[in-house]
GROMACS .gro file of C-alpha atoms in nm:
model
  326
    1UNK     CA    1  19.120  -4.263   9.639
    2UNK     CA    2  18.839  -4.118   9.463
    3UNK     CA    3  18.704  -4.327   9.114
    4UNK     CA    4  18.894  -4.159   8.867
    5UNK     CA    5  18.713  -3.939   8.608
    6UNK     CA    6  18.779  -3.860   8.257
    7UNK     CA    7  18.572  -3.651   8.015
    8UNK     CA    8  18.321  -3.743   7.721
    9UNK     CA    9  18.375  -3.427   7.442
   10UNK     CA   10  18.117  -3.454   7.205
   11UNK     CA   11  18.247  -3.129   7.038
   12UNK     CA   12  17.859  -2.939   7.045
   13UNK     CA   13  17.812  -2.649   6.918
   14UNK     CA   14  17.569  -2.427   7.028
   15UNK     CA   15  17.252  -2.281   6.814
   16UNK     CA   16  17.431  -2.017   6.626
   17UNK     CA   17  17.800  -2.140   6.689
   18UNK     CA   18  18.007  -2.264   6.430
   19UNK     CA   19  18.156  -2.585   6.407
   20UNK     CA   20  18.493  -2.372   6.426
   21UNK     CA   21  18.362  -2.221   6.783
   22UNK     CA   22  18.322  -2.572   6.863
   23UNK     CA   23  18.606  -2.731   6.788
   24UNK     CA   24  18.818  -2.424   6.945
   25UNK     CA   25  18.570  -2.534   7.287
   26UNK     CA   26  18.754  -2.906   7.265
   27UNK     CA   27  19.062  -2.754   7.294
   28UNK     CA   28  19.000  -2.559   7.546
   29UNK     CA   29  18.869  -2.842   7.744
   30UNK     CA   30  19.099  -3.081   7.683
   31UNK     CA   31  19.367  -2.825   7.840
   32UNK     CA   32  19.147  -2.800   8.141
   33UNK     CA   33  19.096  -3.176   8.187
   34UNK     CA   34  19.447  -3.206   8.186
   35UNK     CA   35  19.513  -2.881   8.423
   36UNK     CA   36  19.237  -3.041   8.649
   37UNK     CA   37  19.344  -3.406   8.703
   38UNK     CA   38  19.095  -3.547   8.468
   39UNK     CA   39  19.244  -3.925   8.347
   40UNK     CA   40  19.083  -3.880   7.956
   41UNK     CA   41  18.947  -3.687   7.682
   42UNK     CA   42  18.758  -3.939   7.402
   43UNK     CA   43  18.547  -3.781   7.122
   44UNK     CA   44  18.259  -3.978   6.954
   45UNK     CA   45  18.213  -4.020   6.612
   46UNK     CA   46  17.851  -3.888   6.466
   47UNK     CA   47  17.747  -3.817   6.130
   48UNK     CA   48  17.505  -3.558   6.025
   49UNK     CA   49  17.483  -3.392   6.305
   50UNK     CA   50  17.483  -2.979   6.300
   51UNK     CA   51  17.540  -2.963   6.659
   52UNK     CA   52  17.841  -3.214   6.706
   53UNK     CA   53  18.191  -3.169   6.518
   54UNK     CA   54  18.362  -3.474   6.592
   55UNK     CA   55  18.247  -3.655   6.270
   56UNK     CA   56  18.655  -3.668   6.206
   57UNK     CA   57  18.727  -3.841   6.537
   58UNK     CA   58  19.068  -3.924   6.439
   59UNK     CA   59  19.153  -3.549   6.296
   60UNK     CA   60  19.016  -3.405   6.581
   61UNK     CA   61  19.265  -3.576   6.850
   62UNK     CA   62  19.537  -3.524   6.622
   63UNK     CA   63  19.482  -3.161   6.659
   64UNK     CA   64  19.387  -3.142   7.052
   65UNK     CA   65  19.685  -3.384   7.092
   66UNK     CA   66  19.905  -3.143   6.932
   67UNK     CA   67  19.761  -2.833   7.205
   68UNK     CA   68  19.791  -3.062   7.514
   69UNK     CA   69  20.090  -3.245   7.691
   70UNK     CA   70  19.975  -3.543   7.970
   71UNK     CA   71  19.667  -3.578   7.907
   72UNK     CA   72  19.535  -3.929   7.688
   73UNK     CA   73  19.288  -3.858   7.447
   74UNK     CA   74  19.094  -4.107   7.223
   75UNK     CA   75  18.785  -4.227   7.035
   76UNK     CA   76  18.443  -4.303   7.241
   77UNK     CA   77  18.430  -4.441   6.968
   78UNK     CA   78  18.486  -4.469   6.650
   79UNK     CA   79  18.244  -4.680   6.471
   80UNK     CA   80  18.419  -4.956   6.355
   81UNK     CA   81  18.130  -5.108   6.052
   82UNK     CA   82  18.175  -4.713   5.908
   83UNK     CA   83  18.523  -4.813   5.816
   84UNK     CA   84  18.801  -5.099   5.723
   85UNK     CA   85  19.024  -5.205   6.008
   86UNK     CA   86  19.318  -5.156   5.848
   87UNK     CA   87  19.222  -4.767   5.757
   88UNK     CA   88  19.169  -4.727   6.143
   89UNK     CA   89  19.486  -4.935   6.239
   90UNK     CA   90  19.668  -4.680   6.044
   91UNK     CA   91  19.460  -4.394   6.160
   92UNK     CA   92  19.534  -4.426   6.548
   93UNK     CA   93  19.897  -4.592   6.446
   94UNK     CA   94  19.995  -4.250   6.333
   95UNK     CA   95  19.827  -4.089   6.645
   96UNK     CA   96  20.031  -4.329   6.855
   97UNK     CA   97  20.356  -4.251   6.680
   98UNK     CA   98  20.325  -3.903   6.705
   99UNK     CA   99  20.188  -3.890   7.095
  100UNK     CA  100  20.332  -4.202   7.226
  101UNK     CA  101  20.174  -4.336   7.519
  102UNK     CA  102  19.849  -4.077   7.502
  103UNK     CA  103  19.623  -4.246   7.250
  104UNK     CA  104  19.292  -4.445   7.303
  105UNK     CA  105  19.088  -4.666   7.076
  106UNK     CA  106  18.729  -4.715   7.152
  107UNK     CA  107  18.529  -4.910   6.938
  108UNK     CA  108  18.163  -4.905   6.890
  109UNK     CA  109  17.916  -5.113   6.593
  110UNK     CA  110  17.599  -4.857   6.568
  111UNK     CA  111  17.669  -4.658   6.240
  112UNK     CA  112  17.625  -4.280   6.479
  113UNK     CA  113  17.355  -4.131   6.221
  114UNK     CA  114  17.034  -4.248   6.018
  115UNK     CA  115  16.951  -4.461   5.730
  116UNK     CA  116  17.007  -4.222   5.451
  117UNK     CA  117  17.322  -4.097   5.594
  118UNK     CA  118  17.456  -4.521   5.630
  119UNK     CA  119  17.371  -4.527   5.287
  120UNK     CA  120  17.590  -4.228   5.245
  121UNK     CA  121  17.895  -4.376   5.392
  122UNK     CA  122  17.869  -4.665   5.163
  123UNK     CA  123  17.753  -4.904   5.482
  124UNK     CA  124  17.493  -5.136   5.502
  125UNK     CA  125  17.265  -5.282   5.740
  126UNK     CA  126  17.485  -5.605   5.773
  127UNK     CA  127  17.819  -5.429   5.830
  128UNK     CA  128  17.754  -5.465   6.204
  129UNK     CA  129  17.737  -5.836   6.182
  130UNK     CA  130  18.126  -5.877   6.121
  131UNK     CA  131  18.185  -5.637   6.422
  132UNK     CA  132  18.383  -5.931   6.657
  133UNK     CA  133  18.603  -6.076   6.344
  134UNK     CA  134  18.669  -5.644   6.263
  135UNK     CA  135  18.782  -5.643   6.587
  136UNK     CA  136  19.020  -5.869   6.651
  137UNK     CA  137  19.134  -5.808   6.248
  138UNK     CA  138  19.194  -5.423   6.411
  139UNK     CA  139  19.358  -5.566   6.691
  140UNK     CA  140  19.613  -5.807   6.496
  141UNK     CA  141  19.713  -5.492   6.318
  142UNK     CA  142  19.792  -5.327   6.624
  143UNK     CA  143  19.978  -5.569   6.761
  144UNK     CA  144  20.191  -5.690   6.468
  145UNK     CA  145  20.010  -6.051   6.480
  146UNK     CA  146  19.807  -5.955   6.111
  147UNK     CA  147  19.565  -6.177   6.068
  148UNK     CA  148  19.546  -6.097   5.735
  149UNK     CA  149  19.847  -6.290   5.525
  150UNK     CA  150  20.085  -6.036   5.340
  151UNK     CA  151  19.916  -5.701   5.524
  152UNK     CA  152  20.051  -5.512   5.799
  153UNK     CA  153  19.923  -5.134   5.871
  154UNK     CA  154  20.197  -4.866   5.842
  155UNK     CA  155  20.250  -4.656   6.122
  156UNK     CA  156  20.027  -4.919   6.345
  157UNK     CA  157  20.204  -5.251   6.370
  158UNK     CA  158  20.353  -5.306   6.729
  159UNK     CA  159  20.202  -5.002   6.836
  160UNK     CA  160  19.937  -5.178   7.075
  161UNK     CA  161  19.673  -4.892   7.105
  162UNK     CA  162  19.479  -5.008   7.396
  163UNK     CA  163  19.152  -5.090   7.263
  164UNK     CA  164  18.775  -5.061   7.461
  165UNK     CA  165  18.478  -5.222   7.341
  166UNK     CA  166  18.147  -4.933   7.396
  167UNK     CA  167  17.823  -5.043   7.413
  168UNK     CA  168  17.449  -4.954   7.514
  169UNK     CA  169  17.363  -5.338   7.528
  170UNK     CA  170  17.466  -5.699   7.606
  171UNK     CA  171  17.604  -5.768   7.273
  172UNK     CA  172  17.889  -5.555   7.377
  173UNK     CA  173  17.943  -5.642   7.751
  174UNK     CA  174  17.955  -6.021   7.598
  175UNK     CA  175  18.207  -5.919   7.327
  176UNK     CA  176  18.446  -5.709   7.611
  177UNK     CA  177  18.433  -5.983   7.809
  178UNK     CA  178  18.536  -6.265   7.550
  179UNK     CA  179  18.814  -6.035   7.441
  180UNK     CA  180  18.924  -5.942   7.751
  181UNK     CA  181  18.882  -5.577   7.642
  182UNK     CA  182  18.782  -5.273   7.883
  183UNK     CA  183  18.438  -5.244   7.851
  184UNK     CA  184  18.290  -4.881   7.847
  185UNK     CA  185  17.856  -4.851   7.880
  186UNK     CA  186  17.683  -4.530   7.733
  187UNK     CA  187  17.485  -4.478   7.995
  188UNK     CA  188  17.459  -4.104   7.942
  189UNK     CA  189  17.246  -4.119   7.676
  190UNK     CA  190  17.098  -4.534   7.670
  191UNK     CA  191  17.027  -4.596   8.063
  192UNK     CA  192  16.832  -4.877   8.007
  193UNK     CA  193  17.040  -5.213   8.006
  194UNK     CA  194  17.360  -5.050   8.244
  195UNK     CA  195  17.353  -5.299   8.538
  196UNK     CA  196  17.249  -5.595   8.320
  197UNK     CA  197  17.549  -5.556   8.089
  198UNK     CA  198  17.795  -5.457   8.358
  199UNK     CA  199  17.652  -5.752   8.533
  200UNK     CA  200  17.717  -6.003   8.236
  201UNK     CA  201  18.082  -5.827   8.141
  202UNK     CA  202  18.229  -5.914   8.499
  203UNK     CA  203  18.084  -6.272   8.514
  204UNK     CA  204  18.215  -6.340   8.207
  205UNK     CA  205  18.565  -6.159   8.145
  206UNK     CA  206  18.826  -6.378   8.013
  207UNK     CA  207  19.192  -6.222   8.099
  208UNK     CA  208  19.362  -6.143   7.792
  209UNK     CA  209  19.730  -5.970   7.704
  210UNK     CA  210  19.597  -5.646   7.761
  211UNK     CA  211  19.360  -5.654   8.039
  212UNK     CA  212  19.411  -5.935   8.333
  213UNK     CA  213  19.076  -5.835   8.523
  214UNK     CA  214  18.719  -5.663   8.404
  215UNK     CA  215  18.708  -5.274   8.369
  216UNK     CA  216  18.375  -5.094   8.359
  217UNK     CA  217  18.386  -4.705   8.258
  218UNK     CA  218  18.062  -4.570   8.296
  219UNK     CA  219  17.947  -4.235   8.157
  220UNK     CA  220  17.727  -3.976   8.330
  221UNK     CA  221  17.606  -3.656   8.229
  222UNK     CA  222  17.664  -3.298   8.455
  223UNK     CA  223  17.609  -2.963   8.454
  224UNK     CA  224  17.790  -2.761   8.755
  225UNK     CA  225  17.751  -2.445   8.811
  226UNK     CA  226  17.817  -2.196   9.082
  227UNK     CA  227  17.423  -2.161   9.152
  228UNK     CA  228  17.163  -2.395   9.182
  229UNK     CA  229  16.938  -2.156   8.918
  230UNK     CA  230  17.187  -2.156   8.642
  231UNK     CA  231  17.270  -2.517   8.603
  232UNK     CA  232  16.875  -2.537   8.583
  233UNK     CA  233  16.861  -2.297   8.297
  234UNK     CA  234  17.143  -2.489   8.118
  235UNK     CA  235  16.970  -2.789   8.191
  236UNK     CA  236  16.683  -2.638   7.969
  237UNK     CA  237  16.934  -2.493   7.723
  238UNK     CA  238  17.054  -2.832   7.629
  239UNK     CA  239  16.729  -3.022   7.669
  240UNK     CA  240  16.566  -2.745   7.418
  241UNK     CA  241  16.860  -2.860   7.198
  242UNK     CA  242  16.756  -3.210   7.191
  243UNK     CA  243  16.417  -3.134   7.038
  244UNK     CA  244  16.582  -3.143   6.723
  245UNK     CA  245  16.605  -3.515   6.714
  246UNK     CA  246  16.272  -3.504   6.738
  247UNK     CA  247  16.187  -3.298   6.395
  248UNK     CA  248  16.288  -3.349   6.045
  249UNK     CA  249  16.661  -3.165   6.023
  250UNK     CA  250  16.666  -2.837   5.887
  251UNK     CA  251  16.377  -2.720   6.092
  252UNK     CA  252  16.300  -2.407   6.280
  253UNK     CA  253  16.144  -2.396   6.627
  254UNK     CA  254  16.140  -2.112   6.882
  255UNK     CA  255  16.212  -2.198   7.271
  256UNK     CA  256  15.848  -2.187   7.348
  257UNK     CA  257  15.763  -2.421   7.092
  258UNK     CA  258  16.059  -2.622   7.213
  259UNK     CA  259  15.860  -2.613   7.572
  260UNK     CA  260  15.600  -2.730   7.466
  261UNK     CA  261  15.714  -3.048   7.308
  262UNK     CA  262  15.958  -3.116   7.603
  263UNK     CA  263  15.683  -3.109   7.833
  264UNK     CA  264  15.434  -3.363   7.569
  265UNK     CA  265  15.437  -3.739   7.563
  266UNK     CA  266  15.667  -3.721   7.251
  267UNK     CA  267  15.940  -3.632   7.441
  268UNK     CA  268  15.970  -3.914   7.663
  269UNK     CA  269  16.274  -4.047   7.554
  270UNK     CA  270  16.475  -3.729   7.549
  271UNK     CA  271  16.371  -3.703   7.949
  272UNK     CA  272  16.508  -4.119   7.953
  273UNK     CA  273  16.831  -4.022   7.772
  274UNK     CA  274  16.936  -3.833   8.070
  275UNK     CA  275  16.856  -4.072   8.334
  276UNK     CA  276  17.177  -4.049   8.465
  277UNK     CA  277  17.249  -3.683   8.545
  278UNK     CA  278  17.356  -3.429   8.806
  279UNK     CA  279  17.300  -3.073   8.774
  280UNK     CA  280  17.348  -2.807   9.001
  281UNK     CA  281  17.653  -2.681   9.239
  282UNK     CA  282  17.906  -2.879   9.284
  283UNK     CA  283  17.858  -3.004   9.624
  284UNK     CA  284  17.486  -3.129   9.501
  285UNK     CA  285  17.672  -3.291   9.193
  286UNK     CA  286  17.937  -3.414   9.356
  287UNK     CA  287  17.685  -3.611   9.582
  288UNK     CA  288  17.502  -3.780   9.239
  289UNK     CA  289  17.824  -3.872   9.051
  290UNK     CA  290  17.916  -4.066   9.435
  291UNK     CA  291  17.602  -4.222   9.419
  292UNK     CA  292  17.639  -4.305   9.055
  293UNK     CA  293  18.003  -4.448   9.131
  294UNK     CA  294  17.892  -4.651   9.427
  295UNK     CA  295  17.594  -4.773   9.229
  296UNK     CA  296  17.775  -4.923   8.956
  297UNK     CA  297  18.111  -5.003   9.096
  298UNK     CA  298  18.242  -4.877   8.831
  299UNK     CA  299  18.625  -4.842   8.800
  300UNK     CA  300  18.630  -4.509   8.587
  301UNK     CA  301  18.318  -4.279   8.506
  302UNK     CA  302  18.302  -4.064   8.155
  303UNK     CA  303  18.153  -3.750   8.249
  304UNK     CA  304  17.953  -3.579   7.985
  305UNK     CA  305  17.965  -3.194   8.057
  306UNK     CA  306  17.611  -3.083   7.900
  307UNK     CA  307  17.626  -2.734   7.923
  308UNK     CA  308  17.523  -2.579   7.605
  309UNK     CA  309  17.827  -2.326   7.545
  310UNK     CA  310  18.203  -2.404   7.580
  311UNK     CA  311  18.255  -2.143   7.828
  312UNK     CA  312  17.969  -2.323   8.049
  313UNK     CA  313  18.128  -2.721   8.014
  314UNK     CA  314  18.465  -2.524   8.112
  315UNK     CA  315  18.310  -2.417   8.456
  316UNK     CA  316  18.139  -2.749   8.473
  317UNK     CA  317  18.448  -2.921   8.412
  318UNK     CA  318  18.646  -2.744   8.669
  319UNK     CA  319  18.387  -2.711   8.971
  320UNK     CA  320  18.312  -3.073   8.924
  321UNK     CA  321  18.702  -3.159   8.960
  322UNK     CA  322  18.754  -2.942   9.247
  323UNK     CA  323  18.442  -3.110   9.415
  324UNK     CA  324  18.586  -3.479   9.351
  325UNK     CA  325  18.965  -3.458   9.374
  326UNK     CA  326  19.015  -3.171   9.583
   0.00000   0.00000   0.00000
């Protein structure tokens, strides 16, 4: 059998689209993940971001829960130093309750914005330091063992949310593996440190109550389309889009001017973020996301559909599945 595949949403919306467009798009997907054979649906948690709507990662799979049926859906991830373990316990205890069975918990410890905007969510730089003892304080929750005397969360006790540790580094892989979590790497976006922390997460997994052996998800990033010269022009699209992390926010630029920066030294590290990419028909992308698969061993891979438009990471979504699973 195949690696099984599941689906990275990170609820974009397109220059000009509104964040209602958007999240109408991670509906729609979700339904054809689930029509296609596609294992998961996880949304990320940003801040600040015009271009991504899942700031409200819990609210959102709530609401795509409530238009789907099979498929699990979860957080890749919420970002646990954002927010107080027992809020969250709560949070995906309710999602539980309502869609039992369905409901992932990843867990990440970057804060998903910038400086001003931590400041604006009442975090500081040292609320990542407690991320291990916020973990397993999320975890007792979950599983009715509070570690906290006198405070259970309500819905969330007993419910046993799996939980998966995300990273882009070896402080995560470590963590996984001393937990005995699933360990998921953001490689579509932070390439650098994949086989290192893979690497370290098997050789050092601990079996635990939920998890009796390592489990790697790996994401990867792919644009399908039915011709070779429109997955290239998405390709552009979406890479055009990414100038904008380059600029102050709020500013104006025109696709040549885009262009030309994507083509400078500056943007370097918007050409690294997507290391780990297929684009083009299926049977080309297909071929990549093998190679990625055998590469890493993984035992699930995260796909990232990148095309710019909903209508676009639809197509994507369902070439790609017809390519893999038949």
């Amino acid at each position: 059998m195949p690696v099984p595949l599941s689906i990275l949403d990170l609820a974009t919306a397109a220059r000009g689209q509104s964040a209602k467009q958007a999240l109408d798009g991670t509906v729609a997907l979700a339904q054809k993940a689930e029509e296609t054979g596609y294992r998961r649906v996880w949304y990320a948690e940003h801040h600040n971001m015009a271009s991504i709507a899942s700031s409200a990662t819990s609210v959102l799979i709530a609401h795509v829960a409530a238009h789907t049926k099979t498929i699990r859906l979860g957080a890749g991830g919420v970002m646990l130093p954002n927010h107080a373990p027992l809020v969250i316990a709560e949070q995906f205890g309710t999602l539980e309750s309502l869609h039992p069975g369905r409901i992932d918990l990843g867990l990440g410890r970057a804060p998903g914005t910038d400086q001003n905007t931590m400041r604006a969510l009442r975090r500081s730089g040292a609320s990542a330091d407690t991320f291990p003892e916020d973990v397993m304080e999320l975890q007792g929750y979950l599983r009715g063992q509070s570690r906290i005397p006198g405070v259970d969360a309500y819905p969330g006790k007993g419910t046993d949310v799996p939980l998966f540790i995300l990273g882009s580094s070896l402080f995560g892989a470590s963590l996984a593996a001393a937990l005995g979590l699933p360990y998921s790497f953001a490689s579509h976006f932070s390439p650098g440190a994949l086989h290192e922390a893979i690497a370290l997460y098997r050789r050092d997994f601990q079996p635990s109550e939920q998890l009796d052996k390592p489990y790697v998800i790996a994401a990867y990033n792919v644009i399908a389309a039915d011709d070779k010269a429109d997955a290239e022009r998405q390709q552009r699209e979406m890479m055009r889009s990414r100038v904008a992390l380059l600029l102050r926010p709020g500013t104006e630029y025109t696709d040549e001017q885009a262009d030309v920066l994507l083509d400078s030294p500056q943007a370097q590290h918007l050409h690294q973020m997507a290391t780990y990419s297929a684009v083009g028909t299926p049977d080309v992308v297909r071929e990549k996301v093998t190679e990625f698969a055998e590469h890493t061993g993984a035992d699930e891979l995260i796909i990232a559909h990148q095309g710019p438009r909903v209508e676009q990471r639809l197509r994507s979504a369902e070439l790609l599945a017809e390519a893999w699973m038949g």
